[in-house]
Short mmCIF file of N, CA and C in Angstrom, two decimals:
data_model
loop_
_atom_site.label_atom_id
_atom_site.label_comp_id
_atom_site.label_asym_id
_atom_site.label_seq_id
_atom_site.Cartn_x
_atom_site.Cartn_y
_atom_site.Cartn_z
N LEU R 22 0.81 -1.20 0.00
CA LEU R 22 0.00 0.00 0.00
C LEU R 22 0.86 1.27 0.00
N PRO R 23 1.93 1.34 0.81
CA PRO R 23 2.75 2.56 0.75
C PRO R 23 3.41 2.77 -0.62
N LEU R 24 3.85 1.69 -1.26
CA LEU R 24 4.47 1.81 -2.58
C LEU R 24 3.45 2.30 -3.60
N ALA R 25 2.24 1.74 -3.58
CA ALA R 25 1.21 2.17 -4.51
C ALA R 25 0.83 3.62 -4.27
N TYR R 26 0.67 4.00 -3.00
CA TYR R 26 0.30 5.38 -2.66
C TYR R 26 1.38 6.36 -3.11
N SER R 27 2.63 6.07 -2.79
CA SER R 27 3.70 7.00 -3.16
C SER R 27 3.89 7.06 -4.68
N SER R 28 3.72 5.93 -5.37
CA SER R 28 3.82 5.94 -6.83
C SER R 28 2.71 6.78 -7.45
N TRP R 29 1.51 6.64 -6.92
CA TRP R 29 0.39 7.41 -7.45
C TRP R 29 0.56 8.90 -7.18
N MET R 30 1.03 9.24 -5.97
CA MET R 30 1.25 10.64 -5.64
C MET R 30 2.37 11.23 -6.51
N ALA R 31 3.41 10.46 -6.80
CA ALA R 31 4.48 10.96 -7.66
C ALA R 31 4.00 11.12 -9.10
N ALA R 32 3.17 10.19 -9.57
CA ALA R 32 2.66 10.28 -10.94
C ALA R 32 1.73 11.47 -11.13
N THR R 33 1.00 11.85 -10.11
CA THR R 33 0.09 13.00 -10.20
C THR R 33 0.74 14.29 -9.73
N GLU R 34 2.06 14.27 -9.51
CA GLU R 34 2.86 15.42 -9.11
C GLU R 34 2.36 16.05 -7.81
N ASN R 35 2.04 15.22 -6.83
CA ASN R 35 1.58 15.71 -5.54
C ASN R 35 2.64 15.59 -4.45
N ILE R 36 3.84 15.14 -4.79
CA ILE R 36 4.94 15.08 -3.82
C ILE R 36 5.81 16.30 -4.06
N ASN R 37 5.95 17.11 -3.03
CA ASN R 37 6.68 18.37 -3.14
C ASN R 37 7.82 18.41 -2.14
N PRO R 38 8.91 19.13 -2.48
CA PRO R 38 10.05 19.20 -1.56
C PRO R 38 9.73 20.07 -0.34
N PHE R 39 10.35 19.70 0.77
CA PHE R 39 10.21 20.48 2.00
C PHE R 39 11.47 20.27 2.82
N GLY R 40 12.38 21.22 2.77
CA GLY R 40 13.64 21.10 3.50
C GLY R 40 14.44 19.92 2.98
N SER R 41 14.76 18.99 3.87
CA SER R 41 15.53 17.82 3.46
C SER R 41 14.63 16.64 3.12
N GLY R 42 13.32 16.81 3.18
CA GLY R 42 12.37 15.73 2.89
C GLY R 42 11.35 16.16 1.86
N CYS R 43 10.21 15.53 1.92
CA CYS R 43 9.12 15.87 1.01
C CYS R 43 7.79 15.66 1.73
N PHE R 44 6.71 16.16 1.14
CA PHE R 44 5.39 16.01 1.72
C PHE R 44 4.37 15.94 0.59
N VAL R 45 3.15 15.54 0.93
CA VAL R 45 2.09 15.41 -0.06
C VAL R 45 1.21 16.64 0.00
N ALA R 46 1.13 17.35 -1.11
CA ALA R 46 0.25 18.51 -1.24
C ALA R 46 0.12 18.81 -2.72
N SER R 47 -0.93 19.55 -3.07
CA SER R 47 -1.14 19.86 -4.49
C SER R 47 -0.23 20.98 -4.97
N SER R 48 0.37 21.73 -4.06
CA SER R 48 1.31 22.78 -4.47
C SER R 48 2.46 22.83 -3.48
N PRO R 49 3.63 23.30 -3.92
CA PRO R 49 4.78 23.38 -3.02
C PRO R 49 4.53 24.35 -1.87
N LEU R 50 5.12 24.06 -0.72
CA LEU R 50 4.98 24.90 0.45
C LEU R 50 5.66 26.25 0.23
N GLY R 51 4.96 27.33 0.51
CA GLY R 51 5.52 28.68 0.36
C GLY R 51 5.56 29.17 -1.07
N CYS R 52 4.77 28.58 -1.94
CA CYS R 52 4.81 29.01 -3.35
C CYS R 52 4.22 30.41 -3.52
N GLN R 53 3.37 30.85 -2.60
CA GLN R 53 2.80 32.18 -2.71
C GLN R 53 3.86 33.26 -2.46
N ALA R 54 4.83 32.97 -1.61
CA ALA R 54 5.87 33.95 -1.27
C ALA R 54 6.95 34.04 -2.34
N ASP R 55 7.16 32.99 -3.11
CA ASP R 55 8.22 32.97 -4.12
C ASP R 55 7.58 33.03 -5.51
N PRO R 56 7.77 34.11 -6.25
CA PRO R 56 7.13 34.23 -7.57
C PRO R 56 7.70 33.27 -8.62
N GLU R 57 8.87 32.68 -8.37
CA GLU R 57 9.46 31.77 -9.35
C GLU R 57 8.89 30.35 -9.26
N VAL R 58 8.18 30.06 -8.19
CA VAL R 58 7.63 28.72 -7.98
C VAL R 58 6.15 28.73 -8.38
N LYS R 59 5.79 27.81 -9.26
CA LYS R 59 4.38 27.71 -9.68
C LYS R 59 3.55 27.13 -8.53
N CYS R 60 2.38 27.72 -8.28
CA CYS R 60 1.52 27.22 -7.22
C CYS R 60 0.57 26.13 -7.71
N GLU R 61 0.48 25.93 -8.99
CA GLU R 61 -0.36 24.85 -9.52
C GLU R 61 0.56 23.75 -10.00
N ARG R 62 0.48 22.63 -9.38
CA ARG R 62 1.36 21.54 -9.76
C ARG R 62 0.60 20.24 -9.87
N GLY R 63 0.11 19.73 -8.77
CA GLY R 63 -0.58 18.44 -8.77
C GLY R 63 -2.08 18.60 -8.70
N SER R 64 -2.76 17.48 -8.74
CA SER R 64 -4.22 17.50 -8.64
C SER R 64 -4.62 17.42 -7.17
N ASP R 65 -5.91 17.55 -6.92
CA ASP R 65 -6.41 17.46 -5.56
C ASP R 65 -6.29 16.01 -5.07
N GLN R 66 -5.74 15.82 -3.87
CA GLN R 66 -5.48 14.48 -3.36
C GLN R 66 -6.42 14.10 -2.23
N ASN R 67 -7.56 14.75 -2.08
CA ASN R 67 -8.48 14.44 -0.99
C ASN R 67 -8.98 13.00 -1.05
N PHE R 68 -9.28 12.49 -2.24
CA PHE R 68 -9.75 11.12 -2.38
C PHE R 68 -8.69 10.13 -1.91
N ALA R 69 -7.45 10.38 -2.28
CA ALA R 69 -6.35 9.49 -1.86
C ALA R 69 -6.17 9.52 -0.35
N LEU R 70 -6.28 10.69 0.25
CA LEU R 70 -6.14 10.79 1.69
C LEU R 70 -7.26 10.07 2.42
N ILE R 71 -8.47 10.09 1.85
CA ILE R 71 -9.59 9.35 2.43
C ILE R 71 -9.33 7.85 2.35
N ILE R 72 -8.86 7.37 1.20
CA ILE R 72 -8.56 5.95 1.02
C ILE R 72 -7.46 5.51 1.99
N ILE R 73 -6.41 6.30 2.12
CA ILE R 73 -5.32 5.96 3.03
C ILE R 73 -5.81 5.97 4.47
N GLY R 74 -6.61 6.94 4.85
CA GLY R 74 -7.15 7.00 6.20
C GLY R 74 -8.04 5.82 6.52
N LEU R 75 -8.92 5.46 5.59
CA LEU R 75 -9.79 4.31 5.81
C LEU R 75 -9.01 3.00 5.88
N SER R 76 -7.98 2.87 5.05
CA SER R 76 -7.17 1.65 5.10
C SER R 76 -6.41 1.54 6.42
N GLN R 77 -5.98 2.68 6.98
CA GLN R 77 -5.32 2.64 8.28
C GLN R 77 -6.31 2.28 9.38
N ILE R 78 -7.52 2.79 9.30
CA ILE R 78 -8.54 2.44 10.29
C ILE R 78 -8.81 0.95 10.26
N VAL R 79 -8.97 0.41 9.05
CA VAL R 79 -9.22 -1.03 8.92
C VAL R 79 -8.03 -1.83 9.45
N THR R 80 -6.82 -1.39 9.07
CA THR R 80 -5.62 -2.11 9.48
C THR R 80 -5.42 -2.10 11.00
N TYR R 81 -5.71 -0.99 11.64
CA TYR R 81 -5.42 -0.87 13.07
C TYR R 81 -6.59 -1.18 13.99
N PHE R 82 -7.82 -0.94 13.54
CA PHE R 82 -8.95 -1.05 14.47
C PHE R 82 -9.95 -2.14 14.11
N ILE R 83 -9.82 -2.77 12.97
CA ILE R 83 -10.77 -3.83 12.60
C ILE R 83 -10.09 -5.18 12.49
N ILE R 84 -8.98 -5.27 11.78
CA ILE R 84 -8.31 -6.55 11.58
C ILE R 84 -7.78 -7.16 12.88
N PRO R 85 -7.05 -6.41 13.74
CA PRO R 85 -6.56 -7.04 14.98
C PRO R 85 -7.67 -7.55 15.90
N PRO R 86 -8.74 -6.77 16.18
CA PRO R 86 -9.78 -7.34 17.05
C PRO R 86 -10.47 -8.55 16.43
N CYS R 87 -10.69 -8.52 15.11
CA CYS R 87 -11.33 -9.67 14.46
C CYS R 87 -10.46 -10.91 14.55
N SER R 88 -9.16 -10.76 14.34
CA SER R 88 -8.29 -11.93 14.42
C SER R 88 -8.19 -12.44 15.86
N MET R 89 -8.17 -11.55 16.81
CA MET R 89 -8.12 -11.97 18.22
C MET R 89 -9.42 -12.66 18.63
N MET R 90 -10.55 -12.16 18.18
CA MET R 90 -11.82 -12.81 18.50
C MET R 90 -11.92 -14.17 17.81
N ALA R 91 -11.38 -14.29 16.60
CA ALA R 91 -11.37 -15.59 15.93
C ALA R 91 -10.54 -16.59 16.71
N LEU R 92 -9.41 -16.15 17.25
CA LEU R 92 -8.58 -17.02 18.09
C LEU R 92 -9.34 -17.44 19.34
N TYR R 93 -10.02 -16.50 19.98
CA TYR R 93 -10.79 -16.80 21.18
C TYR R 93 -11.91 -17.80 20.86
N LYS R 94 -12.61 -17.57 19.76
CA LYS R 94 -13.69 -18.49 19.36
C LYS R 94 -13.15 -19.88 19.05
N LEU R 95 -11.97 -19.95 18.44
CA LEU R 95 -11.35 -21.24 18.14
C LEU R 95 -11.05 -22.00 19.43
N LEU R 96 -10.51 -21.30 20.42
CA LEU R 96 -10.23 -21.94 21.71
C LEU R 96 -11.53 -22.32 22.43
N HIS R 97 -12.53 -21.49 22.32
CA HIS R 97 -13.81 -21.78 22.96
C HIS R 97 -14.46 -23.00 22.31
N LYS R 98 -14.33 -23.10 20.98
CA LYS R 98 -14.87 -24.26 20.26
C LYS R 98 -14.14 -25.53 20.69
N ALA R 99 -12.83 -25.44 20.84
CA ALA R 99 -12.06 -26.61 21.29
C ALA R 99 -12.50 -27.00 22.69
N LYS R 100 -12.83 -26.03 23.51
CA LYS R 100 -13.31 -26.32 24.86
C LYS R 100 -14.62 -27.09 24.80
N LYS R 101 -15.53 -26.67 23.95
CA LYS R 101 -16.82 -27.36 23.85
C LYS R 101 -16.67 -28.78 23.32
N GLU R 102 -15.74 -28.99 22.40
CA GLU R 102 -15.54 -30.32 21.85
C GLU R 102 -15.00 -31.27 22.91
N HIS R 103 -14.15 -30.78 23.78
CA HIS R 103 -13.57 -31.64 24.81
C HIS R 103 -14.48 -31.84 26.01
N GLN R 104 -15.54 -31.05 26.12
CA GLN R 104 -16.45 -31.20 27.24
C GLN R 104 -17.31 -32.46 27.10
N SER R 105 -17.36 -33.01 25.90
CA SER R 105 -18.20 -34.20 25.72
C SER R 105 -17.61 -35.44 26.41
N SER R 106 -16.30 -35.47 26.64
CA SER R 106 -15.71 -36.59 27.37
C SER R 106 -15.98 -36.40 28.86
N LYS R 107 -16.48 -37.44 29.51
CA LYS R 107 -16.92 -37.29 30.90
C LYS R 107 -15.87 -37.71 31.91
N GLY R 108 -14.90 -38.51 31.51
CA GLY R 108 -13.91 -39.01 32.46
C GLY R 108 -13.04 -37.93 33.07
N MET R 109 -12.53 -37.04 32.25
CA MET R 109 -11.62 -36.02 32.76
C MET R 109 -12.27 -34.64 32.75
N LYS R 110 -13.56 -34.61 32.56
CA LYS R 110 -14.27 -33.34 32.43
C LYS R 110 -14.04 -32.42 33.60
N GLN R 111 -14.14 -32.92 34.80
CA GLN R 111 -14.02 -32.07 35.97
C GLN R 111 -12.58 -31.61 36.19
N LEU R 112 -11.62 -32.40 35.76
CA LEU R 112 -10.22 -31.99 35.93
C LEU R 112 -9.82 -30.89 34.96
N ILE R 113 -10.27 -31.00 33.72
CA ILE R 113 -9.82 -30.03 32.72
C ILE R 113 -10.76 -28.84 32.57
N GLU R 114 -11.93 -28.90 33.14
CA GLU R 114 -12.86 -27.77 33.00
C GLU R 114 -12.29 -26.50 33.61
N GLY R 115 -11.75 -26.58 34.80
CA GLY R 115 -11.14 -25.41 35.44
C GLY R 115 -9.95 -24.89 34.66
N ALA R 116 -9.13 -25.81 34.14
CA ALA R 116 -7.96 -25.40 33.37
C ALA R 116 -8.37 -24.70 32.08
N ARG R 117 -9.41 -25.17 31.43
CA ARG R 117 -9.88 -24.54 30.19
C ARG R 117 -10.47 -23.16 30.46
N LYS R 118 -11.18 -23.02 31.56
CA LYS R 118 -11.72 -21.70 31.91
C LYS R 118 -10.60 -20.72 32.18
N ARG R 119 -9.56 -21.17 32.88
CA ARG R 119 -8.41 -20.30 33.13
C ARG R 119 -7.70 -19.96 31.83
N LEU R 120 -7.59 -20.93 30.94
CA LEU R 120 -6.95 -20.69 29.65
C LEU R 120 -7.72 -19.63 28.86
N LEU R 121 -9.03 -19.77 28.80
CA LEU R 121 -9.83 -18.78 28.07
C LEU R 121 -9.74 -17.41 28.72
N ARG R 122 -9.73 -17.35 30.06
CA ARG R 122 -9.60 -16.08 30.75
C ARG R 122 -8.23 -15.46 30.46
N ASP R 123 -7.19 -16.28 30.50
CA ASP R 123 -5.84 -15.78 30.22
C ASP R 123 -5.70 -15.30 28.78
N VAL R 124 -6.32 -16.03 27.86
CA VAL R 124 -6.27 -15.62 26.45
C VAL R 124 -7.00 -14.29 26.28
N MET R 125 -8.15 -14.11 26.92
CA MET R 125 -8.88 -12.86 26.80
C MET R 125 -8.10 -11.70 27.41
N ILE R 126 -7.42 -11.93 28.52
CA ILE R 126 -6.58 -10.89 29.12
C ILE R 126 -5.42 -10.54 28.18
N GLN R 127 -4.81 -11.56 27.60
CA GLN R 127 -3.71 -11.32 26.68
C GLN R 127 -4.18 -10.57 25.44
N ILE R 128 -5.33 -10.92 24.92
CA ILE R 128 -5.89 -10.22 23.77
C ILE R 128 -6.12 -8.75 24.12
N SER R 129 -6.72 -8.51 25.28
CA SER R 129 -7.00 -7.14 25.69
C SER R 129 -5.71 -6.33 25.85
N LEU R 130 -4.71 -6.92 26.48
CA LEU R 130 -3.44 -6.22 26.65
C LEU R 130 -2.75 -5.96 25.31
N TYR R 131 -2.82 -6.93 24.42
CA TYR R 131 -2.22 -6.76 23.10
C TYR R 131 -2.89 -5.61 22.35
N LEU R 132 -4.22 -5.61 22.32
CA LEU R 132 -4.92 -4.56 21.60
C LEU R 132 -4.70 -3.20 22.25
N PHE R 133 -4.69 -3.14 23.58
CA PHE R 133 -4.45 -1.87 24.26
C PHE R 133 -3.06 -1.34 23.92
N SER R 134 -2.05 -2.18 23.99
CA SER R 134 -0.69 -1.72 23.68
C SER R 134 -0.54 -1.37 22.21
N PHE R 135 -1.21 -2.13 21.34
CA PHE R 135 -1.16 -1.84 19.90
C PHE R 135 -1.77 -0.48 19.61
N TRP R 136 -2.93 -0.21 20.20
CA TRP R 136 -3.61 1.06 19.95
C TRP R 136 -2.93 2.21 20.67
N ALA R 137 -2.34 1.96 21.83
CA ALA R 137 -1.68 3.02 22.57
C ALA R 137 -0.42 3.51 21.85
N THR R 138 0.24 2.63 21.13
CA THR R 138 1.45 3.03 20.42
C THR R 138 1.14 3.60 19.05
N TYR R 139 -0.09 3.53 18.60
CA TYR R 139 -0.46 4.11 17.31
C TYR R 139 -0.55 5.60 17.48
#
């Protein structure tokens, strides 16, 4: 996605110099103050910024919780399948409940730390 985005921005002339780096804008920074710099260069990039923003939202706030919930459901399903055996049911029932609780705590901590560092 970053390669596609930067290639598209370069092709539409929306990457402009800024000091020792560059930034995305339709015109160079400070072009109004310098008469030698054209203020019309690239096209409007609002659509691209919306696409990039939505892809980041999906990447950070939808995919991780869905994958963690899928993992939890998989463990919960395994728990239900093993509950049908009656011989060791009482011995492993407490261990499975602790496992599911620990997995849920780990999921919560992972998502909290992931979102906190974003």
